[in-house]
């Protein structure tokens, strides 16, 4: 599953439970393995994991290596939260290679058959929050106020 293709939009937030982290990433096309390594590198570049003498970053890299060493016996969960649904993880076909029901080979939201036979991939659709709709410019403040009033009632 580390070779699955991943497409991330600029708005996507990635959660890697095994590393106990959640962060917004820049848009990219990679694999699951590349995504995990890139998240660790991004944390180091931002100075979050590499503060001080670098031991925190070395610890994070050790945790990343431990994930890869035990992936067969300890599967991990990666959640990609994209309010515009522009991010995708490729499904794995019966041959074990990345495949999908569409011509692009990716699992898309909307109930297509891209995940058929792929028990390790779940697509969950959800409704954007009022805050996300405001941030994306899909509603204005007046509309948001009315939506909050409706929810409070």
PDB file of C-alpha atoms in Angstrom:
ATOM      1  CA  UNK A   1       0.000   0.000   0.000  1.00  0.00           C
ATOM      2  CA  UNK A   2       3.006   2.325   0.233  1.00  0.00           C
ATOM      3  CA  UNK A   3       3.104   2.540  -3.570  1.00  0.00           C
ATOM      4  CA  UNK A   4      -0.422   3.920  -3.907  1.00  0.00           C
ATOM      5  CA  UNK A   5      -0.483   7.169  -5.839  1.00  0.00           C
ATOM      6  CA  UNK A   6      -1.573  10.263  -3.923  1.00  0.00           C
ATOM      7  CA  UNK A   7      -2.706  13.614  -5.316  1.00  0.00           C
ATOM      8  CA  UNK A   8      -3.049  16.426  -2.798  1.00  0.00           C
ATOM      9  CA  UNK A   9      -4.535  19.855  -3.377  1.00  0.00           C
ATOM     10  CA  UNK A  10      -3.186  22.959  -1.671  1.00  0.00           C
ATOM     11  CA  UNK A  11      -6.136  22.892   0.740  1.00  0.00           C
ATOM     12  CA  UNK A  12      -5.674  19.304   1.908  1.00  0.00           C
ATOM     13  CA  UNK A  13      -4.884  18.457   5.508  1.00  0.00           C
ATOM     14  CA  UNK A  14      -3.052  15.182   6.094  1.00  0.00           C
ATOM     15  CA  UNK A  15      -3.408  13.222   9.324  1.00  0.00           C
ATOM     16  CA  UNK A  16      -0.988  10.387  10.020  1.00  0.00           C
ATOM     17  CA  UNK A  17      -2.194   8.716  13.179  1.00  0.00           C
ATOM     18  CA  UNK A  18       0.977   6.660  13.713  1.00  0.00           C
ATOM     19  CA  UNK A  19       3.005   9.879  13.905  1.00  0.00           C
ATOM     20  CA  UNK A  20       0.317  11.667  15.909  1.00  0.00           C
ATOM     21  CA  UNK A  21       0.267  14.620  13.544  1.00  0.00           C
ATOM     22  CA  UNK A  22      -2.019  16.601  11.340  1.00  0.00           C
ATOM     23  CA  UNK A  23      -0.838  19.305   8.966  1.00  0.00           C
ATOM     24  CA  UNK A  24      -1.815  21.188   5.851  1.00  0.00           C
ATOM     25  CA  UNK A  25       0.443  20.306   2.955  1.00  0.00           C
ATOM     26  CA  UNK A  26       1.196  21.980  -0.329  1.00  0.00           C
ATOM     27  CA  UNK A  27      -0.232  20.409  -3.452  1.00  0.00           C
ATOM     28  CA  UNK A  28       1.723  17.436  -4.714  1.00  0.00           C
ATOM     29  CA  UNK A  29       1.647  14.155  -6.600  1.00  0.00           C
ATOM     30  CA  UNK A  30       3.463  11.352  -4.806  1.00  0.00           C
ATOM     31  CA  UNK A  31       3.038   7.899  -3.270  1.00  0.00           C
ATOM     32  CA  UNK A  32       1.942   7.055   0.275  1.00  0.00           C
ATOM     33  CA  UNK A  33       5.585   6.437   1.202  1.00  0.00           C
ATOM     34  CA  UNK A  34       6.631   9.719  -0.414  1.00  0.00           C
ATOM     35  CA  UNK A  35       3.854  11.538   1.422  1.00  0.00           C
ATOM     36  CA  UNK A  36       4.988  10.264   4.825  1.00  0.00           C
ATOM     37  CA  UNK A  37       8.606  11.197   4.109  1.00  0.00           C
ATOM     38  CA  UNK A  38       7.603  14.610   2.702  1.00  0.00           C
ATOM     39  CA  UNK A  39       5.527  15.428   5.792  1.00  0.00           C
ATOM     40  CA  UNK A  40       8.544  14.695   8.000  1.00  0.00           C
ATOM     41  CA  UNK A  41      10.765  16.809   5.741  1.00  0.00           C
ATOM     42  CA  UNK A  42       8.223  19.672   5.721  1.00  0.00           C
ATOM     43  CA  UNK A  43       8.142  19.637   9.532  1.00  0.00           C
ATOM     44  CA  UNK A  44      11.918  19.866   9.625  1.00  0.00           C
ATOM     45  CA  UNK A  45      11.990  22.672   7.027  1.00  0.00           C
ATOM     46  CA  UNK A  46       9.432  24.636   9.018  1.00  0.00           C
ATOM     47  CA  UNK A  47      11.593  24.244  12.106  1.00  0.00           C
ATOM     48  CA  UNK A  48       8.838  22.419  13.972  1.00  0.00           C
ATOM     49  CA  UNK A  49      10.493  19.041  14.334  1.00  0.00           C
ATOM     50  CA  UNK A  50      14.083  20.191  13.936  1.00  0.00           C
ATOM     51  CA  UNK A  51      14.314  22.826  16.654  1.00  0.00           C
ATOM     52  CA  UNK A  52      17.416  22.916  18.760  1.00  0.00           C
ATOM     53  CA  UNK A  53      20.079  20.310  18.061  1.00  0.00           C
ATOM     54  CA  UNK A  54      17.991  18.351  15.567  1.00  0.00           C
ATOM     55  CA  UNK A  55      17.274  15.479  17.943  1.00  0.00           C
ATOM     56  CA  UNK A  56      13.507  15.958  17.591  1.00  0.00           C
ATOM     57  CA  UNK A  57      13.788  15.558  13.829  1.00  0.00           C
ATOM     58  CA  UNK A  58      15.989  12.484  14.237  1.00  0.00           C
ATOM     59  CA  UNK A  59      13.347  11.046  16.578  1.00  0.00           C
ATOM     60  CA  UNK A  60      10.636  11.751  13.983  1.00  0.00           C
ATOM     61  CA  UNK A  61      12.713  10.089  11.259  1.00  0.00           C
ATOM     62  CA  UNK A  62      13.141   7.094  13.564  1.00  0.00           C
ATOM     63  CA  UNK A  63       9.368   6.875  13.950  1.00  0.00           C
ATOM     64  CA  UNK A  64       8.945   7.118  10.172  1.00  0.00           C
ATOM     65  CA  UNK A  65      11.471   4.316   9.640  1.00  0.00           C
ATOM     66  CA  UNK A  66       9.680   2.222  12.284  1.00  0.00           C
ATOM     67  CA  UNK A  67       6.430   2.661  10.343  1.00  0.00           C
ATOM     68  CA  UNK A  68       8.051   1.367   7.156  1.00  0.00           C
ATOM     69  CA  UNK A  69       9.749  -1.526   8.971  1.00  0.00           C
ATOM     70  CA  UNK A  70       6.498  -2.772  10.505  1.00  0.00           C
ATOM     71  CA  UNK A  71       3.945  -1.820   7.838  1.00  0.00           C
ATOM     72  CA  UNK A  72       3.047  -5.447   7.080  1.00  0.00           C
ATOM     73  CA  UNK A  73       2.119  -6.236  10.679  1.00  0.00           C
ATOM     74  CA  UNK A  74       1.054  -2.755  11.836  1.00  0.00           C
ATOM     75  CA  UNK A  75      -0.945  -1.010   9.122  1.00  0.00           C
ATOM     76  CA  UNK A  76      -1.268   2.757   9.420  1.00  0.00           C
ATOM     77  CA  UNK A  77      -4.157   5.122   8.824  1.00  0.00           C
ATOM     78  CA  UNK A  78      -3.741   8.241   6.735  1.00  0.00           C
ATOM     79  CA  UNK A  79      -6.639  10.665   6.495  1.00  0.00           C
ATOM     80  CA  UNK A  80      -6.737  13.293   3.777  1.00  0.00           C
ATOM     81  CA  UNK A  81      -9.242  16.020   4.532  1.00  0.00           C
ATOM     82  CA  UNK A  82      -9.874  18.255   1.527  1.00  0.00           C
ATOM     83  CA  UNK A  83     -12.862  20.630   1.714  1.00  0.00           C
ATOM     84  CA  UNK A  84     -13.033  20.848  -2.096  1.00  0.00           C
ATOM     85  CA  UNK A  85     -12.597  17.088  -2.651  1.00  0.00           C
ATOM     86  CA  UNK A  86      -9.666  17.633  -5.021  1.00  0.00           C
ATOM     87  CA  UNK A  87      -7.315  15.128  -3.367  1.00  0.00           C
ATOM     88  CA  UNK A  88      -7.167  11.421  -4.139  1.00  0.00           C
ATOM     89  CA  UNK A  89      -5.487   8.185  -3.100  1.00  0.00           C
ATOM     90  CA  UNK A  90      -5.132   5.558  -5.803  1.00  0.00           C
ATOM     91  CA  UNK A  91      -6.944   2.282  -5.335  1.00  0.00           C
ATOM     92  CA  UNK A  92      -5.011  -0.974  -5.631  1.00  0.00           C
ATOM     93  CA  UNK A  93      -6.276  -3.418  -8.230  1.00  0.00           C
ATOM     94  CA  UNK A  94      -6.403  -7.191  -7.898  1.00  0.00           C
ATOM     95  CA  UNK A  95      -2.886  -7.452  -9.311  1.00  0.00           C
ATOM     96  CA  UNK A  96      -1.552  -5.285  -6.480  1.00  0.00           C
ATOM     97  CA  UNK A  97      -0.800  -2.315  -8.686  1.00  0.00           C
ATOM     98  CA  UNK A  98      -2.412   1.083  -8.483  1.00  0.00           C
ATOM     99  CA  UNK A  99      -5.633   0.947 -10.426  1.00  0.00           C
ATOM    100  CA  UNK A 100      -9.085   2.412 -10.362  1.00  0.00           C
ATOM    101  CA  UNK A 101     -12.358   2.347 -12.167  1.00  0.00           C
ATOM    102  CA  UNK A 102     -11.680   5.612 -13.975  1.00  0.00           C
ATOM    103  CA  UNK A 103      -9.158   6.278 -16.698  1.00  0.00           C
ATOM    104  CA  UNK A 104      -6.965   8.116 -14.202  1.00  0.00           C
ATOM    105  CA  UNK A 105      -6.735   5.151 -11.793  1.00  0.00           C
ATOM    106  CA  UNK A 106      -7.783   7.132  -8.712  1.00  0.00           C
ATOM    107  CA  UNK A 107     -10.485   6.603  -6.143  1.00  0.00           C
ATOM    108  CA  UNK A 108     -12.883   9.529  -6.425  1.00  0.00           C
ATOM    109  CA  UNK A 109     -15.601  10.622  -4.030  1.00  0.00           C
ATOM    110  CA  UNK A 110     -19.139  10.209  -5.247  1.00  0.00           C
ATOM    111  CA  UNK A 111     -19.725   6.504  -4.964  1.00  0.00           C
ATOM    112  CA  UNK A 112     -17.983   5.151  -8.049  1.00  0.00           C
ATOM    113  CA  UNK A 113     -16.535   1.656  -8.076  1.00  0.00           C
ATOM    114  CA  UNK A 114     -12.897   2.755  -7.629  1.00  0.00           C
ATOM    115  CA  UNK A 115     -12.624   1.045  -4.254  1.00  0.00           C
ATOM    116  CA  UNK A 116     -14.302  -2.211  -5.257  1.00  0.00           C
ATOM    117  CA  UNK A 117     -12.200  -5.066  -3.950  1.00  0.00           C
ATOM    118  CA  UNK A 118      -9.851  -2.689  -2.075  1.00  0.00           C
ATOM    119  CA  UNK A 119     -10.574  -3.248   1.608  1.00  0.00           C
ATOM    120  CA  UNK A 120      -7.778  -0.881   2.652  1.00  0.00           C
ATOM    121  CA  UNK A 121      -9.262   2.234   1.047  1.00  0.00           C
ATOM    122  CA  UNK A 122     -12.296   4.059   2.345  1.00  0.00           C
ATOM    123  CA  UNK A 123     -13.832   7.192   0.886  1.00  0.00           C
ATOM    124  CA  UNK A 124     -15.954   9.191   3.268  1.00  0.00           C
ATOM    125  CA  UNK A 125     -17.903  12.234   2.143  1.00  0.00           C
ATOM    126  CA  UNK A 126     -18.908  14.942   4.570  1.00  0.00           C
ATOM    127  CA  UNK A 127     -20.465  18.359   4.528  1.00  0.00           C
ATOM    128  CA  UNK A 128     -18.179  21.386   4.798  1.00  0.00           C
ATOM    129  CA  UNK A 129     -18.466  23.462   7.948  1.00  0.00           C
ATOM    130  CA  UNK A 130     -19.719  27.034   7.851  1.00  0.00           C
ATOM    131  CA  UNK A 131     -16.162  28.169   8.633  1.00  0.00           C
ATOM    132  CA  UNK A 132     -14.789  26.246   5.637  1.00  0.00           C
ATOM    133  CA  UNK A 133     -17.455  27.697   3.352  1.00  0.00           C
ATOM    134  CA  UNK A 134     -16.566  31.207   4.570  1.00  0.00           C
ATOM    135  CA  UNK A 135     -12.846  30.606   4.093  1.00  0.00           C
ATOM    136  CA  UNK A 136     -13.410  29.287   0.575  1.00  0.00           C
ATOM    137  CA  UNK A 137     -15.647  32.243  -0.313  1.00  0.00           C
ATOM    138  CA  UNK A 138     -18.623  30.003  -0.974  1.00  0.00           C
ATOM    139  CA  UNK A 139     -20.874  31.993   1.367  1.00  0.00           C
ATOM    140  CA  UNK A 140     -20.720  35.502   2.777  1.00  0.00           C
ATOM    141  CA  UNK A 141     -20.855  36.617   6.409  1.00  0.00           C
ATOM    142  CA  UNK A 142     -24.571  37.406   6.261  1.00  0.00           C
ATOM    143  CA  UNK A 143     -25.390  33.906   4.997  1.00  0.00           C
ATOM    144  CA  UNK A 144     -23.100  32.406   7.652  1.00  0.00           C
ATOM    145  CA  UNK A 145     -24.914  34.344  10.382  1.00  0.00           C
ATOM    146  CA  UNK A 146     -28.230  32.923   9.193  1.00  0.00           C
ATOM    147  CA  UNK A 147     -26.753  29.415   9.106  1.00  0.00           C
ATOM    148  CA  UNK A 148     -25.463  29.756  12.684  1.00  0.00           C
ATOM    149  CA  UNK A 149     -28.877  31.022  13.799  1.00  0.00           C
ATOM    150  CA  UNK A 150     -30.565  27.997  12.213  1.00  0.00           C
ATOM    151  CA  UNK A 151     -28.171  25.597  13.969  1.00  0.00           C
ATOM    152  CA  UNK A 152     -28.671  27.284  17.345  1.00  0.00           C
ATOM    153  CA  UNK A 153     -32.455  26.977  17.097  1.00  0.00           C
TER     154      UNK A 153
END
